[in-house]
mmCIF file with all atom_site columns, C-alpha atoms in Angstrom:
data_model
loop_
_atom_site.group_PDB
_atom_site.id
_atom_site.type_symbol
_atom_site.label_atom_id
_atom_site.label_alt_id
_atom_site.label_comp_id
_atom_site.label_asym_id
_atom_site.label_entity_id
_atom_site.label_seq_id
_atom_site.pdbx_PDB_ins_code
_atom_site.Cartn_x
_atom_site.Cartn_y
_atom_site.Cartn_z
_atom_site.occupancy
_atom_site.B_iso_or_equiv
_atom_site.pdbx_formal_charge
_atom_site.auth_seq_id
_atom_site.auth_comp_id
_atom_site.auth_asym_id
_atom_site.auth_atom_id
_atom_site.pdbx_PDB_model_num
ATOM 1   C CA . MET A 1 1   ? 115.774 115.545 74.964  1.00 0.00 ? 1391 MET A CA 1
ATOM 2   C CA . THR A 1 2   ? 116.280 114.242 78.407  1.00 0.00 ? 1392 THR A CA 1
ATOM 3   C CA . THR A 1 3   ? 113.532 115.386 81.155  1.00 0.00 ? 1393 THR A CA 1
ATOM 4   C CA . SER A 1 4   ? 114.592 115.955 84.620  1.00 0.00 ? 1394 SER A CA 1
ATOM 5   C CA . ASN A 1 5   ? 114.779 112.510 86.433  1.00 0.00 ? 1395 ASN A CA 1
ATOM 6   C CA . ASP A 1 6   ? 114.907 110.568 83.166  1.00 0.00 ? 1396 ASP A CA 1
ATOM 7   C CA . PRO A 1 7   ? 114.328 106.897 84.370  1.00 0.00 ? 1397 PRO A CA 1
ATOM 8   C CA . GLY A 1 8   ? 115.116 105.429 80.591  1.00 0.00 ? 1398 GLY A CA 1
ATOM 9   C CA . TYR A 1 9   ? 110.773 105.155 79.897  1.00 0.00 ? 1399 TYR A CA 1
ATOM 10  C CA . LEU A 1 10  ? 108.249 107.018 79.120  1.00 0.00 ? 1400 LEU A CA 1
ATOM 11  C CA . GLY A 1 11  ? 105.333 105.701 81.455  1.00 0.00 ? 1401 GLY A CA 1
ATOM 12  C CA . TYR A 1 12  ? 104.703 105.161 85.052  1.00 0.00 ? 1402 TYR A CA 1
ATOM 13  C CA . GLN A 1 13  ? 106.602 102.059 86.132  1.00 0.00 ? 1403 GLN A CA 1
ATOM 14  C CA . PRO A 1 14  ? 105.075 99.532  89.048  1.00 0.00 ? 1404 PRO A CA 1
ATOM 15  C CA . THR A 1 15  ? 106.864 97.713  91.183  1.00 0.00 ? 1405 THR A CA 1
ATOM 16  C CA . LEU A 1 16  ? 107.729 94.381  90.657  1.00 0.00 ? 1406 LEU A CA 1
ATOM 17  C CA . GLU A 1 17  ? 107.479 91.743  93.494  1.00 0.00 ? 1407 GLU A CA 1
ATOM 18  C CA . PRO A 1 18  ? 105.438 88.285  93.071  1.00 0.00 ? 1408 PRO A CA 1
ATOM 19  C CA . LEU A 1 19  ? 103.134 87.818  94.644  1.00 0.00 ? 1409 LEU A CA 1
ATOM 20  C CA . LYS A 1 20  ? 103.326 84.728  97.233  1.00 0.00 ? 1410 LYS A CA 1
ATOM 21  C CA . LEU A 1 21  ? 100.271 82.187  98.031  1.00 0.00 ? 1411 LEU A CA 1
ATOM 22  C CA . THR A 1 22  ? 100.231 79.242  100.140 1.00 0.00 ? 1412 THR A CA 1
ATOM 23  C CA . THR A 1 23  ? 98.683  76.445  99.409  1.00 0.00 ? 1413 THR A CA 1
ATOM 24  C CA . GLY A 1 24  ? 95.575  76.345  102.387 1.00 0.00 ? 1414 GLY A CA 1
ATOM 25  C CA . ALA A 1 25  ? 95.795  79.905  103.394 1.00 0.00 ? 1415 ALA A CA 1
ATOM 26  C CA . GLY A 1 26  ? 94.141  83.632  102.704 1.00 0.00 ? 1416 GLY A CA 1
ATOM 27  C CA . PHE A 1 27  ? 96.070  86.105  101.287 1.00 0.00 ? 1417 PHE A CA 1
ATOM 28  C CA . VAL A 1 28  ? 95.783  88.773  104.330 1.00 0.00 ? 1418 VAL A CA 1
ATOM 29  C CA . GLN A 1 29  ? 97.895  92.584  102.504 1.00 0.00 ? 1419 GLN A CA 1
ATOM 30  C CA . THR A 1 30  ? 97.866  95.341  104.093 1.00 0.00 ? 1420 THR A CA 1
ATOM 31  C CA . ILE A 1 31  ? 98.622  98.438  102.073 1.00 0.00 ? 1421 ILE A CA 1
ATOM 32  C CA . GLN A 1 32  ? 98.561  102.527 103.178 1.00 0.00 ? 1422 GLN A CA 1
ATOM 33  C CA . PRO A 1 33  ? 99.932  105.899 102.133 1.00 0.00 ? 1423 PRO A CA 1
ATOM 34  C CA . SER A 1 34  ? 102.893 106.707 103.310 1.00 0.00 ? 1424 SER A CA 1
ATOM 35  C CA . ASP A 1 35  ? 104.212 110.704 104.302 1.00 0.00 ? 1425 ASP A CA 1
ATOM 36  C CA . GLY A 1 36  ? 100.700 111.241 106.731 1.00 0.00 ? 1426 GLY A CA 1
ATOM 37  C CA . ALA A 1 37  ? 98.648  110.793 103.103 1.00 0.00 ? 1427 ALA A CA 1
ATOM 38  C CA . VAL A 1 38  ? 95.359  109.942 102.382 1.00 0.00 ? 1428 VAL A CA 1
ATOM 39  C CA . PHE A 1 39  ? 93.274  108.180 100.143 1.00 0.00 ? 1429 PHE A CA 1
ATOM 40  C CA . PRO A 1 40  ? 90.665  110.185 98.153  1.00 0.00 ? 1430 PRO A CA 1
ATOM 41  C CA . SER A 1 41  ? 86.519  108.845 98.937  1.00 0.00 ? 1431 SER A CA 1
ATOM 42  C CA . GLY A 1 42  ? 86.465  106.975 96.262  1.00 0.00 ? 1432 GLY A CA 1
ATOM 43  C CA . THR A 1 43  ? 89.597  105.595 95.679  1.00 0.00 ? 1433 THR A CA 1
ATOM 44  C CA . THR A 1 44  ? 88.900  101.885 94.506  1.00 0.00 ? 1434 THR A CA 1
ATOM 45  C CA . VAL A 1 45  ? 91.896  98.923  94.655  1.00 0.00 ? 1435 VAL A CA 1
ATOM 46  C CA . SER A 1 46  ? 92.235  95.801  93.174  1.00 0.00 ? 1436 SER A CA 1
ATOM 47  C CA . ILE A 1 47  ? 94.601  92.853  92.527  1.00 0.00 ? 1437 ILE A CA 1
ATOM 48  C CA . VAL A 1 48  ? 94.163  91.224  88.754  1.00 0.00 ? 1438 VAL A CA 1
ATOM 49  C CA . LEU A 1 49  ? 94.843  87.877  88.219  1.00 0.00 ? 1439 LEU A CA 1
ATOM 50  C CA . THR A 1 50  ? 95.747  86.662  85.183  1.00 0.00 ? 1440 THR A CA 1
ATOM 51  C CA . THR A 1 51  ? 97.323  83.259  82.774  1.00 0.00 ? 1441 THR A CA 1
ATOM 52  C CA . PRO A 1 52  ? 100.975 83.639  81.710  1.00 0.00 ? 1442 PRO A CA 1
ATOM 53  C CA . GLY A 1 53  ? 99.380  83.735  78.588  1.00 0.00 ? 1443 GLY A CA 1
ATOM 54  C CA . GLY A 1 54  ? 96.738  86.703  80.076  1.00 0.00 ? 1444 GLY A CA 1
ATOM 55  C CA . GLY A 1 55  ? 93.905  85.104  80.323  1.00 0.00 ? 1445 GLY A CA 1
ATOM 56  C CA . ALA A 1 56  ? 91.515  86.125  83.261  1.00 0.00 ? 1446 ALA A CA 1
ATOM 57  C CA . LEU A 1 57  ? 92.087  84.256  86.429  1.00 0.00 ? 1447 LEU A CA 1
ATOM 58  C CA . GLY A 1 58  ? 89.288  86.930  89.084  1.00 0.00 ? 1448 GLY A CA 1
ATOM 59  C CA . THR A 1 59  ? 89.709  90.372  90.328  1.00 0.00 ? 1449 THR A CA 1
ATOM 60  C CA . TRP A 1 60  ? 89.939  90.712  94.581  1.00 0.00 ? 1450 TRP A CA 1
ATOM 61  C CA . ALA A 1 61  ? 88.585  93.655  94.921  1.00 0.00 ? 1451 ALA A CA 1
ATOM 62  C CA . ALA A 1 62  ? 91.090  95.285  98.424  1.00 0.00 ? 1452 ALA A CA 1
ATOM 63  C CA . THR A 1 63  ? 88.801  97.260  101.098 1.00 0.00 ? 1453 THR A CA 1
ATOM 64  C CA . VAL A 1 64  ? 89.553  100.873 100.942 1.00 0.00 ? 1454 VAL A CA 1
ATOM 65  C CA . THR A 1 65  ? 89.542  103.305 103.620 1.00 0.00 ? 1455 THR A CA 1
ATOM 66  C CA . SER A 1 66  ? 91.343  106.891 104.336 1.00 0.00 ? 1456 SER A CA 1
ATOM 67  C CA . THR A 1 67  ? 94.160  104.853 105.656 1.00 0.00 ? 1457 THR A CA 1
ATOM 68  C CA . ALA A 1 68  ? 94.376  101.955 104.420 1.00 0.00 ? 1458 ALA A CA 1
ATOM 69  C CA . ALA A 1 69  ? 93.197  99.091  101.503 1.00 0.00 ? 1459 ALA A CA 1
ATOM 70  C CA . THR A 1 70  ? 93.349  96.147  102.866 1.00 0.00 ? 1460 THR A CA 1
ATOM 71  C CA . TRP A 1 71  ? 92.707  92.448  101.290 1.00 0.00 ? 1461 TRP A CA 1
ATOM 72  C CA . ASN A 1 72  ? 91.346  89.097  103.217 1.00 0.00 ? 1462 ASN A CA 1
ATOM 73  C CA . VAL A 1 73  ? 90.886  86.691  100.082 1.00 0.00 ? 1463 VAL A CA 1
ATOM 74  C CA . ALA A 1 74  ? 89.546  83.573  101.548 1.00 0.00 ? 1464 ALA A CA 1
ATOM 75  C CA . ALA A 1 75  ? 91.514  80.004  100.581 1.00 0.00 ? 1465 ALA A CA 1
ATOM 76  C CA . ALA A 1 76  ? 89.614  78.612  98.898  1.00 0.00 ? 1466 ALA A CA 1
ATOM 77  C CA . THR A 1 77  ? 89.326  81.248  96.222  1.00 0.00 ? 1467 THR A CA 1
ATOM 78  C CA . CYS A 1 78  ? 92.852  81.649  96.901  1.00 0.00 ? 1468 CYS A CA 1
ATOM 79  C CA . ASN A 1 79  ? 93.880  78.214  95.918  1.00 0.00 ? 1469 ASN A CA 1
ATOM 80  C CA . ASP A 1 80  ? 92.763  78.150  93.058  1.00 0.00 ? 1470 ASP A CA 1
ATOM 81  C CA . ILE A 1 81  ? 95.322  80.499  91.415  1.00 0.00 ? 1471 ILE A CA 1
ATOM 82  C CA . PRO A 1 82  ? 97.675  78.356  89.802  1.00 0.00 ? 1472 PRO A CA 1
ATOM 83  C CA . ALA A 1 83  ? 101.894 78.871  90.720  1.00 0.00 ? 1473 ALA A CA 1
ATOM 84  C CA . ASN A 1 84  ? 104.094 81.502  87.299  1.00 0.00 ? 1474 ASN A CA 1
ATOM 85  C CA . SER A 1 85  ? 99.924  83.728  87.326  1.00 0.00 ? 1475 SER A CA 1
ATOM 86  C CA . ARG A 1 86  ? 99.858  87.075  86.687  1.00 0.00 ? 1476 ARG A CA 1
ATOM 87  C CA . TYR A 1 87  ? 98.980  90.058  88.878  1.00 0.00 ? 1477 TYR A CA 1
ATOM 88  C CA . THR A 1 88  ? 98.703  93.774  89.090  1.00 0.00 ? 1478 THR A CA 1
ATOM 89  C CA . MET A 1 89  ? 97.127  96.194  91.333  1.00 0.00 ? 1479 MET A CA 1
ATOM 90  C CA . LEU A 1 90  ? 95.300  98.682  90.275  1.00 0.00 ? 1480 LEU A CA 1
ATOM 91  C CA . VAL A 1 91  ? 94.575  102.207 92.129  1.00 0.00 ? 1481 VAL A CA 1
ATOM 92  C CA . THR A 1 92  ? 92.428  103.899 90.245  1.00 0.00 ? 1482 THR A CA 1
ATOM 93  C CA . TYR A 1 93  ? 91.140  107.691 91.901  1.00 0.00 ? 1483 TYR A CA 1
ATOM 94  C CA . PRO A 1 94  ? 88.295  109.403 91.470  1.00 0.00 ? 1484 PRO A CA 1
ATOM 95  C CA . THR A 1 95  ? 89.689  112.268 88.856  1.00 0.00 ? 1485 THR A CA 1
ATOM 96  C CA . ALA A 1 96  ? 88.222  113.805 86.341  1.00 0.00 ? 1486 ALA A CA 1
ATOM 97  C CA . PRO A 1 97  ? 89.410  112.785 84.181  1.00 0.00 ? 1487 PRO A CA 1
ATOM 98  C CA . VAL A 1 98  ? 89.557  109.018 86.527  1.00 0.00 ? 1488 VAL A CA 1
ATOM 99  C CA . THR A 1 99  ? 93.755  107.915 87.197  1.00 0.00 ? 1489 THR A CA 1
ATOM 100 C CA . THR A 1 100 ? 94.487  104.941 87.232  1.00 0.00 ? 1490 THR A CA 1
ATOM 101 C CA . TYR A 1 101 ? 98.035  103.319 87.943  1.00 0.00 ? 1491 TYR A CA 1
ATOM 102 C CA . ALA A 1 102 ? 99.634  100.216 88.096  1.00 0.00 ? 1492 ALA A CA 1
ATOM 103 C CA . TRP A 1 103 ? 100.968 99.369  91.669  1.00 0.00 ? 1493 TRP A CA 1
ATOM 104 C CA . PHE A 1 104 ? 102.734 96.436  91.618  1.00 0.00 ? 1494 PHE A CA 1
ATOM 105 C CA . ALA A 1 105 ? 103.059 93.902  88.859  1.00 0.00 ? 1495 ALA A CA 1
ATOM 106 C CA . GLY A 1 106 ? 104.341 90.314  88.654  1.00 0.00 ? 1496 GLY A CA 1
ATOM 107 C CA . VAL A 1 107 ? 104.405 87.007  88.834  1.00 0.00 ? 1497 VAL A CA 1
ATOM 108 C CA . VAL A 1 108 ? 102.261 84.438  91.238  1.00 0.00 ? 1498 VAL A CA 1
ATOM 109 C CA . VAL A 1 109 ? 104.564 82.475  93.414  1.00 0.00 ? 1499 VAL A CA 1
ATOM 110 C CA . ARG A 1 110 ? 102.431 79.088  95.554  1.00 0.00 ? 1500 ARG A CA 1
ATOM 111 C CA . THR A 1 111 ? 104.563 77.874  98.756  1.00 0.00 ? 1501 THR A CA 1
#
């Protein structure tokens, strides 16, 4: 059985990209909805960081407005995240029931 636009797997697939952190620098990022869309009131976006084995390293919550999700994480916080750690960017929409997607995922790269 196939479905229209069958990607070869079930479920939502996050975009796989490395997250680059530079020693001594903060993490600054802005993500905006595309094509004039907006984030519904109550939307949350966060980056969850783990060790390669899945141990918790922290969560960085974005400041979310209707037009952007932004991060400005201090260098001192970023410096504690080792290379080869893992991250997942989760967006949660205030639907009923609440819906959470993994938008991005990947490995942490240090420079």
